[in-house]
mmCIF file of C-alpha atoms and ligand atoms in Angstrom:
data_model
loop_
_atom_site.group_PDB
_atom_site.id
_atom_site.type_symbol
_atom_site.label_atom_id
_atom_site.label_comp_id
_atom_site.label_asym_id
_atom_site.label_seq_id
_atom_site.Cartn_x
_atom_site.Cartn_y
_atom_site.Cartn_z
ATOM 1 C CA UNK A 1 149.796 21.053 76.568
ATOM 2 C CA UNK A 2 147.417 19.654 79.175
ATOM 3 C CA UNK A 3 143.750 18.747 78.524
ATOM 4 C CA UNK A 4 142.410 22.130 79.687
ATOM 5 C CA UNK A 5 144.783 24.097 77.443
ATOM 6 C CA UNK A 6 144.046 21.875 74.443
ATOM 7 C CA UNK A 7 140.315 22.131 75.028
ATOM 8 C CA UNK A 8 140.602 25.931 75.179
ATOM 9 C CA UNK A 9 142.584 25.975 71.933
ATOM 10 C CA UNK A 10 139.998 23.706 70.262
ATOM 11 C CA UNK A 11 137.124 25.971 71.309
ATOM 12 C CA UNK A 12 139.008 29.007 69.916
ATOM 13 C CA UNK A 13 139.722 27.276 66.603
ATOM 14 C CA UNK A 14 136.127 26.053 66.277
ATOM 15 C CA UNK A 15 134.943 29.643 66.627
ATOM 16 C CA UNK A 16 137.506 31.046 64.213
ATOM 17 C CA UNK A 17 136.720 28.450 61.525
ATOM 18 C CA UNK A 18 132.920 28.363 62.008
ATOM 19 C CA UNK A 19 133.207 24.667 62.818
ATOM 20 C CA UNK A 20 131.225 22.284 64.998
ATOM 21 C CA UNK A 21 132.718 19.424 67.013
ATOM 22 C CA UNK A 22 130.731 16.188 67.207
ATOM 23 C CA UNK A 23 131.733 13.366 69.545
ATOM 24 C CA UNK A 24 130.302 9.881 69.487
ATOM 25 C CA UNK A 25 129.182 8.373 72.801
ATOM 26 C CA UNK A 26 132.178 6.002 72.686
ATOM 27 C CA UNK A 27 134.845 8.749 72.443
ATOM 28 C CA UNK A 28 137.400 9.592 75.142
ATOM 29 C CA UNK A 29 135.889 11.622 78.070
ATOM 30 C CA UNK A 30 138.047 14.707 77.400
ATOM 31 C CA UNK A 31 136.757 14.776 73.802
ATOM 32 C CA UNK A 32 133.117 14.349 74.832
ATOM 33 C CA UNK A 33 133.623 17.201 77.317
ATOM 34 C CA UNK A 34 134.850 19.706 74.715
ATOM 35 C CA UNK A 35 132.339 18.729 71.985
ATOM 36 C CA UNK A 36 129.375 20.838 70.897
ATOM 37 C CA UNK A 37 127.275 17.687 70.662
ATOM 38 C CA UNK A 38 127.601 14.091 71.819
ATOM 39 C CA UNK A 39 125.390 11.282 70.621
ATOM 40 C CA UNK A 40 125.003 8.390 68.222
ATOM 41 C CA UNK A 41 126.284 8.541 64.670
ATOM 42 C CA UNK A 42 123.104 9.383 62.823
ATOM 43 C CA UNK A 43 121.710 11.718 65.499
ATOM 44 C CA UNK A 44 124.922 13.729 65.422
ATOM 45 C CA UNK A 45 124.863 14.112 61.631
ATOM 46 C CA UNK A 46 121.196 15.136 61.615
ATOM 47 C CA UNK A 47 121.803 17.739 64.318
ATOM 48 C CA UNK A 48 124.895 19.061 62.514
ATOM 49 C CA UNK A 49 122.846 19.516 59.336
ATOM 50 C CA UNK A 50 120.616 22.001 61.182
ATOM 51 C CA UNK A 51 123.545 24.274 62.123
ATOM 52 C CA UNK A 52 125.224 27.132 60.260
ATOM 53 C CA UNK A 53 128.664 25.579 60.739
ATOM 54 C CA UNK A 54 130.728 25.243 57.574
ATOM 55 C CA UNK A 55 133.019 22.552 58.982
ATOM 56 C CA UNK A 56 132.127 19.399 60.924
ATOM 57 C CA UNK A 57 134.870 17.776 62.972
ATOM 58 C CA UNK A 58 133.565 14.245 63.545
ATOM 59 C CA UNK A 59 135.174 12.433 66.448
ATOM 60 C CA UNK A 60 134.149 8.884 65.710
ATOM 61 C CA UNK A 61 135.055 6.339 63.053
ATOM 62 C CA UNK A 62 135.152 6.427 59.267
ATOM 63 C CA UNK A 63 131.562 5.383 58.458
ATOM 64 C CA UNK A 64 130.273 8.051 60.860
ATOM 65 C CA UNK A 65 132.150 10.823 59.066
ATOM 66 C CA UNK A 66 130.808 9.411 55.803
ATOM 67 C CA UNK A 67 127.286 9.597 57.237
ATOM 68 C CA UNK A 68 127.894 13.267 58.045
ATOM 69 C CA UNK A 69 129.046 13.803 54.456
ATOM 70 C CA UNK A 70 125.922 12.016 53.138
ATOM 71 C CA UNK A 71 123.576 14.128 55.272
ATOM 72 C CA UNK A 72 125.513 17.424 55.072
ATOM 73 C CA UNK A 73 126.956 17.610 51.511
ATOM 74 C CA UNK A 74 127.583 21.359 51.704
ATOM 75 C CA UNK A 75 129.781 21.144 54.786
ATOM 76 C CA UNK A 76 133.427 20.083 54.995
ATOM 77 C CA UNK A 77 133.671 16.936 57.137
ATOM 78 C CA UNK A 78 136.926 16.219 58.988
ATOM 79 C CA UNK A 79 137.830 12.910 60.648
ATOM 80 C CA UNK A 80 140.846 13.819 62.836
ATOM 81 C CA UNK A 81 142.493 10.374 62.540
ATOM 82 C CA UNK A 82 141.940 8.849 59.117
ATOM 83 C CA UNK A 83 142.769 5.318 60.249
ATOM 84 C CA UNK A 84 139.868 5.290 62.767
ATOM 85 C CA UNK A 85 137.777 2.610 61.123
ATOM 86 C CA UNK A 86 135.104 0.110 62.103
ATOM 87 C CA UNK A 87 135.866 -3.629 61.776
ATOM 88 C CA UNK A 88 132.113 -4.318 61.509
ATOM 89 C CA UNK A 89 131.656 -1.854 58.611
ATOM 90 C CA UNK A 90 134.701 -3.402 56.948
ATOM 91 C CA UNK A 91 133.017 -6.831 56.944
ATOM 92 C CA UNK A 92 130.916 -5.846 53.927
ATOM 93 C CA UNK A 93 131.659 -4.283 50.547
ATOM 94 C CA UNK A 94 129.349 -3.050 47.796
ATOM 95 C CA UNK A 95 130.472 -5.748 45.276
ATOM 96 C CA UNK A 96 129.924 -8.520 47.874
ATOM 97 C CA UNK A 97 126.464 -7.122 48.623
ATOM 98 C CA UNK A 98 125.653 -6.940 44.894
ATOM 99 C CA UNK A 99 126.525 -10.656 44.623
ATOM 100 C CA UNK A 100 124.267 -11.533 47.552
ATOM 101 C CA UNK A 101 121.410 -9.470 46.077
ATOM 102 C CA UNK A 102 121.718 -11.460 42.861
ATOM 103 C CA UNK A 103 121.099 -14.644 44.897
ATOM 104 C CA UNK A 104 117.914 -13.170 46.418
ATOM 105 C CA UNK A 105 116.257 -11.111 43.699
ATOM 106 C CA UNK A 106 113.497 -8.825 44.961
ATOM 107 C CA UNK A 107 114.457 -9.211 48.637
ATOM 108 C CA UNK A 108 114.897 -5.725 50.150
ATOM 109 C CA UNK A 109 118.191 -4.871 51.826
ATOM 110 C CA UNK A 110 118.177 -3.182 55.229
ATOM 111 C CA UNK A 111 121.642 -1.871 56.094
ATOM 112 C CA UNK A 112 122.719 -0.803 59.541
ATOM 113 C CA UNK A 113 124.234 2.685 59.568
ATOM 114 C CA UNK A 114 127.499 0.985 60.602
ATOM 115 C CA UNK A 115 128.331 0.282 56.973
ATOM 116 C CA UNK A 116 130.298 2.015 54.218
ATOM 117 C CA UNK A 117 128.528 4.682 52.126
ATOM 118 C CA UNK A 118 128.898 2.445 49.058
ATOM 119 C CA UNK A 119 126.913 -0.296 50.840
ATOM 120 C CA UNK A 120 124.218 2.157 51.927
ATOM 121 C CA UNK A 121 123.982 3.187 48.271
ATOM 122 C CA UNK A 122 123.241 -0.443 47.316
ATOM 123 C CA UNK A 123 120.606 -0.790 50.075
ATOM 124 C CA UNK A 124 116.872 -0.150 50.008
ATOM 125 C CA UNK A 125 116.764 1.360 53.468
ATOM 126 C CA UNK A 126 119.061 2.015 56.428
ATOM 127 C CA UNK A 127 118.447 1.343 60.089
ATOM 128 C CA UNK A 128 120.099 2.222 63.375
ATOM 129 C CA UNK A 129 120.338 0.111 66.495
ATOM 130 C CA UNK A 130 117.419 2.185 67.826
ATOM 131 C CA UNK A 131 114.969 1.552 64.981
ATOM 132 C CA UNK A 132 115.975 -1.768 63.347
ATOM 133 C CA UNK A 133 112.736 -3.523 64.352
ATOM 134 C CA UNK A 134 110.491 -0.671 63.141
ATOM 135 C CA UNK A 135 112.402 -0.444 59.857
ATOM 136 C CA UNK A 136 112.071 -4.188 59.169
ATOM 137 C CA UNK A 137 108.366 -4.144 60.030
ATOM 138 C CA UNK A 138 107.804 -1.075 57.840
ATOM 139 C CA UNK A 139 108.493 -3.213 54.751
ATOM 140 C CA UNK A 140 104.890 -4.384 54.776
ATOM 141 C CA UNK A 141 104.875 -5.947 51.322
ATOM 142 C CA UNK A 142 107.898 -8.180 51.963
ATOM 143 C CA UNK A 143 107.983 -11.497 53.828
ATOM 144 C CA UNK A 144 111.767 -11.766 53.662
ATOM 145 C CA UNK A 145 114.448 -9.109 54.163
ATOM 146 C CA UNK A 146 118.239 -9.154 54.047
ATOM 147 C CA UNK A 147 119.917 -7.339 56.940
ATOM 148 C CA UNK A 148 123.538 -6.215 56.761
ATOM 149 C CA UNK A 149 126.180 -6.185 58.104
ATOM 150 C CA UNK A 150 125.541 -7.096 61.791
ATOM 151 C CA UNK A 151 124.207 -10.617 62.361
ATOM 152 C CA UNK A 152 123.474 -9.930 66.050
ATOM 153 C CA UNK A 153 121.302 -6.916 65.234
ATOM 154 C CA UNK A 154 119.533 -9.101 62.642
ATOM 155 C CA UNK A 155 118.967 -11.848 65.251
ATOM 156 C CA UNK A 156 117.578 -9.264 67.645
ATOM 157 C CA UNK A 157 115.191 -7.904 64.977
ATOM 158 C CA UNK A 158 114.133 -11.476 64.162
ATOM 159 C CA UNK A 159 112.699 -11.767 67.714
ATOM 160 C CA UNK A 160 110.301 -8.905 66.951
ATOM 161 C CA UNK A 161 109.029 -9.669 63.466
ATOM 162 C CA UNK A 162 107.155 -12.383 61.584
ATOM 163 C CA UNK A 163 109.299 -11.796 58.510
ATOM 164 C CA UNK A 164 112.188 -14.059 57.664
ATOM 165 C CA UNK A 165 115.464 -12.188 58.131
ATOM 166 C CA UNK A 166 118.450 -13.285 56.104
ATOM 167 C CA UNK A 167 121.571 -11.962 57.735
ATOM 168 C CA UNK A 168 125.027 -10.947 56.700
ATOM 169 C CA UNK A 169 127.635 -12.635 58.889
ATOM 170 C CA UNK A 170 129.260 -9.455 60.241
ATOM 171 C CA UNK A 171 129.684 -8.542 63.889
ATOM 172 C CA UNK A 172 131.237 -5.909 66.134
ATOM 173 C CA UNK A 173 134.312 -7.545 67.619
ATOM 174 C CA UNK A 174 133.786 -5.887 71.008
ATOM 175 C CA UNK A 175 130.073 -6.553 71.444
ATOM 176 C CA UNK A 176 130.281 -10.047 70.016
ATOM 177 C CA UNK A 177 133.095 -11.037 72.355
ATOM 178 C CA UNK A 178 131.054 -10.271 75.465
ATOM 179 C CA UNK A 179 130.350 -13.700 76.948
ATOM 180 C CA UNK A 180 127.144 -14.558 78.836
ATOM 181 C CA UNK A 181 129.250 -16.146 81.621
ATOM 182 C CA UNK A 182 131.002 -12.805 82.166
ATOM 183 C CA UNK A 183 127.641 -10.991 82.276
ATOM 184 C CA UNK A 184 126.248 -13.506 84.780
ATOM 185 C CA UNK A 185 129.250 -12.996 87.012
ATOM 186 C CA UNK A 186 128.753 -9.212 87.021
ATOM 187 C CA UNK A 187 125.019 -9.695 87.648
ATOM 188 C CA UNK A 188 125.816 -11.925 90.640
ATOM 189 C CA UNK A 189 128.061 -9.197 92.082
ATOM 190 C CA UNK A 190 125.382 -6.527 91.509
ATOM 191 C CA UNK A 191 122.049 -8.276 92.085
ATOM 192 C CA UNK A 192 120.025 -5.056 92.147
ATOM 193 C CA UNK A 193 121.436 -3.565 88.948
ATOM 194 C CA UNK A 194 119.465 -3.520 85.687
ATOM 195 C CA UNK A 195 121.304 -4.955 82.692
ATOM 196 C CA UNK A 196 121.159 -2.707 79.594
ATOM 197 C CA UNK A 197 122.533 -4.474 76.526
ATOM 198 C CA UNK A 198 123.256 -3.159 73.043
ATOM 199 C CA UNK A 199 121.634 -5.178 70.227
ATOM 200 C CA UNK A 200 125.090 -5.814 68.720
ATOM 201 C CA UNK A 201 125.617 -8.265 71.633
ATOM 202 C CA UNK A 202 125.212 -11.997 71.065
ATOM 203 C CA UNK A 203 121.738 -13.552 71.494
ATOM 204 C CA UNK A 204 122.898 -15.346 74.692
ATOM 205 C CA UNK A 205 123.675 -11.925 76.233
ATOM 206 C CA UNK A 206 120.444 -10.399 74.946
ATOM 207 C CA UNK A 207 118.577 -13.213 76.761
ATOM 208 C CA UNK A 208 119.988 -11.923 80.069
ATOM 209 C CA UNK A 209 119.169 -8.236 79.493
ATOM 210 C CA UNK A 210 116.483 -6.246 81.276
ATOM 211 C CA UNK A 211 116.470 -3.779 78.362
ATOM 212 C CA UNK A 212 118.001 -3.854 74.877
ATOM 213 C CA UNK A 213 118.917 -0.340 73.755
ATOM 214 C CA UNK A 214 121.038 1.690 71.345
ATOM 215 C CA UNK A 215 123.462 4.154 72.943
ATOM 216 C CA UNK A 216 120.938 6.996 72.705
ATOM 217 C CA UNK A 217 118.248 4.595 73.983
ATOM 218 C CA UNK A 218 120.379 3.742 77.031
ATOM 219 C CA UNK A 219 120.945 7.410 77.830
ATOM 220 C CA UNK A 220 117.246 8.126 77.550
ATOM 221 C CA UNK A 221 116.211 5.053 79.548
ATOM 222 C CA UNK A 222 118.599 5.757 82.438
ATOM 223 C CA UNK A 223 117.499 9.408 82.629
ATOM 224 C CA UNK A 224 113.858 8.342 83.095
ATOM 225 C CA UNK A 225 114.419 5.235 85.232
ATOM 226 C CA UNK A 226 113.940 5.312 89.018
ATOM 227 C CA UNK A 227 116.568 2.519 89.268
ATOM 228 C CA UNK A 228 119.923 3.488 90.754
ATOM 229 C CA UNK A 229 122.311 0.855 89.440
ATOM 230 C CA UNK A 230 122.925 -0.336 85.880
ATOM 231 C CA UNK A 231 125.204 -2.866 84.220
ATOM 232 C CA UNK A 232 126.159 -1.488 80.806
ATOM 233 C CA UNK A 233 126.774 -3.979 78.007
ATOM 234 C CA UNK A 234 128.271 -1.772 75.315
ATOM 235 C CA UNK A 235 131.526 0.073 74.626
ATOM 236 C CA UNK A 236 132.675 1.569 77.943
ATOM 237 C CA UNK A 237 133.000 5.138 76.595
ATOM 238 C CA UNK A 238 129.284 5.697 77.155
ATOM 239 C CA UNK A 239 129.774 5.379 80.920
ATOM 240 C CA UNK A 240 131.326 8.856 80.982
ATOM 241 C CA UNK A 241 128.162 10.396 79.498
ATOM 242 C CA UNK A 242 125.930 8.283 81.752
ATOM 243 C CA UNK A 243 127.834 9.404 84.871
ATOM 244 C CA UNK A 244 127.887 13.053 83.790
ATOM 245 C CA UNK A 245 124.155 13.088 83.138
ATOM 246 C CA UNK A 246 123.198 10.983 86.182
ATOM 247 C CA UNK A 247 125.551 11.785 89.064
ATOM 248 C CA UNK A 248 123.286 10.008 91.574
ATOM 249 C CA UNK A 249 123.358 6.650 89.700
ATOM 250 C CA UNK A 250 125.918 3.863 89.508
ATOM 251 C CA UNK A 251 127.158 2.285 86.266
ATOM 252 C CA UNK A 252 129.082 -0.950 86.030
ATOM 253 C CA UNK A 253 130.649 -2.072 82.737
ATOM 254 C CA UNK A 254 129.544 -5.592 81.777
ATOM 255 C CA UNK A 255 133.164 -6.099 80.771
ATOM 256 C CA UNK A 256 135.916 -3.518 81.210
ATOM 257 C CA UNK A 257 137.594 -4.922 78.095
ATOM 258 C CA UNK A 258 134.843 -3.537 75.847
ATOM 259 C CA UNK A 259 137.050 -0.675 74.685
ATOM 260 C CA UNK A 260 137.015 -0.037 70.928
ATOM 261 C CA UNK A 261 140.593 0.806 69.933
ATOM 262 C CA UNK A 262 139.416 2.626 66.803
ATOM 263 C CA UNK A 263 137.078 4.826 68.793
ATOM 264 C CA UNK A 264 139.968 5.731 71.077
ATOM 265 C CA UNK A 265 142.387 6.670 68.273
ATOM 266 C CA UNK A 266 141.472 10.363 68.357
ATOM 267 C CA UNK A 267 143.210 12.544 70.958
ATOM 268 C CA UNK A 268 142.720 16.243 71.656
ATOM 269 C CA UNK A 269 145.846 17.247 69.726
ATOM 270 C CA UNK A 270 144.524 15.430 66.631
ATOM 271 C CA UNK A 271 141.485 17.720 66.736
ATOM 272 C CA UNK A 272 143.731 20.792 66.924
ATOM 273 C CA UNK A 273 145.743 19.485 63.973
ATOM 274 C CA UNK A 274 142.575 18.734 61.956
ATOM 275 C CA UNK A 275 141.242 22.237 62.526
ATOM 276 C CA UNK A 276 144.520 23.956 61.688
ATOM 277 C CA UNK A 277 145.162 21.933 58.509
ATOM 278 C CA UNK A 278 141.484 21.391 57.636
ATOM 279 C CA UNK A 279 142.235 17.732 57.012
ATOM 280 C CA UNK A 280 141.710 14.778 56.696
ATOM 281 C CA UNK A 281 138.534 15.459 54.718
ATOM 282 C CA UNK A 282 135.899 12.753 54.254
ATOM 283 C CA UNK A 283 133.774 13.366 51.166
ATOM 284 C CA UNK A 284 131.415 10.810 49.715
ATOM 285 C CA UNK A 285 131.371 10.962 45.930
ATOM 286 C CA UNK A 286 128.097 12.566 44.717
ATOM 287 C CA UNK A 287 126.554 9.627 42.853
ATOM 288 C CA UNK A 288 127.102 7.304 45.843
ATOM 289 C CA UNK A 289 125.977 10.027 48.239
ATOM 290 C CA UNK A 290 122.644 10.577 46.491
ATOM 291 C CA UNK A 291 121.870 6.841 46.505
ATOM 292 C CA UNK A 292 123.003 6.404 50.109
ATOM 293 C CA UNK A 293 120.973 9.444 51.171
ATOM 294 C CA UNK A 294 117.875 7.864 49.651
ATOM 295 C CA UNK A 295 118.314 4.826 51.946
ATOM 296 C CA UNK A 296 118.821 7.087 54.965
ATOM 297 C CA UNK A 297 115.853 9.295 54.015
ATOM 298 C CA UNK A 298 113.595 6.274 53.641
ATOM 299 C CA UNK A 299 114.519 5.205 57.155
ATOM 300 C CA UNK A 300 113.707 8.671 58.516
ATOM 301 C CA UNK A 301 110.198 8.315 57.089
ATOM 302 C CA UNK A 302 109.512 5.217 59.226
ATOM 303 C CA UNK A 303 107.276 6.233 62.123
ATOM 304 C CA UNK A 304 108.831 5.822 65.577
ATOM 305 C CA UNK A 305 107.016 3.827 68.298
HETATM 306 O O1 CIZ B 4 125.218 4.244 65.387
HETATM 307 C C1 CIZ B 4 125.858 4.407 66.400
HETATM 308 O O2 CIZ B 4 126.140 5.497 66.824
HETATM 309 C C2 CIZ B 4 126.364 3.218 67.136
HETATM 310 C C3 CIZ B 4 127.647 2.702 66.713
HETATM 311 C C4 CIZ B 4 125.716 2.642 68.113
HETATM 312 C C5 CIZ B 4 124.556 3.191 68.818
HETATM 313 O O3 CIZ B 4 123.807 2.397 69.372
HETATM 314 O O4 CIZ B 4 124.393 4.395 68.911
#
C-alpha cells in the first residue's frame, strides 16, 4: 500500500478504536502528517490526557510512551515498534541513580523527561528541555542540585543559575556529535540565517547559537520571528514541521547526519499493525507510576517565564 492508502486506513482504524495518534517532532514526515497531534514528548502526553480517546498510539521512543502511561493511566498506550528506544535514557538506571544519591544525601535530583519511568520515580522533580532552567531555579532552598541524565542540558542550565549543578554523564548521541566546526561551516554558507540550537548540543555549539530552544520552543520562535532563514541544530525530523508551518521561510539542517535511527523505526504499516493487534502496550507499573507522576506534577507547578 502507498502512503495515502495507509494513512486512510490508519484514520479509519483510529476512529473505529476510539484512539488518538501522537507523533513526536522527530518522526517521519508521513507519520507527522497523519497524526492527530505533533509536538514534544510531555506536551503530547498532557494533550492526550485531555481527550476522550481510550487508546494512545505514541509514535516516538520508549520513554515517551512511558510518559504517556504515567500521565494517562486509564488509557491503553501503544508504541508501534517496541525496540524504538533512546540511547540517552538508557544511560541511567534507577539503581545507579540510587547509588549516586547516597553519595550526595539531601541534594535534590532533577531528571530530564528523557529518562526511564523508574528514574523519574527516584527523582524529586522532572524537567524538559524547555523549562530546565526554571525548574533548577525553583529549588530555592537548595544550593546544589543533581541533574540527570543529560550532561549538556545540565551545562546549559549551569549558565543560568547560581546553584552548583552536579551532572550525570549522559548525552544524546546525535546532538552531542554535532561539532562546532561543522556549525561554523554552515553558518559561513548562510551568513544571514539564525542558528537555533537544542540544549542537548555541546557547550561549544551552544556558544555559537542565536537562540537555544527545545523543539516546541523552536517551532514557537520561528512562527513569531520576522527572520526568513534558520539553521536548525537538532534532529532533522523537525524540519518537516517547520516547513509545513512556515512555507515562506528557509530551514537548513546544521548537520544532515542528525537523524535519530530510533525515532525513524516506526513506519506507517507499524501503526496499522499496532491498531489492529492493540500491541505492543507500554504500561508503567502503578507504584513506579505514582512516584514518577509526582516528579512530573511538581515540574508542572513551576511557573513559566
Ligand atoms: O522531550 C522531547 O520531546 C525532546 C526529546 C526534545 C524536545 O526538545 O522537545
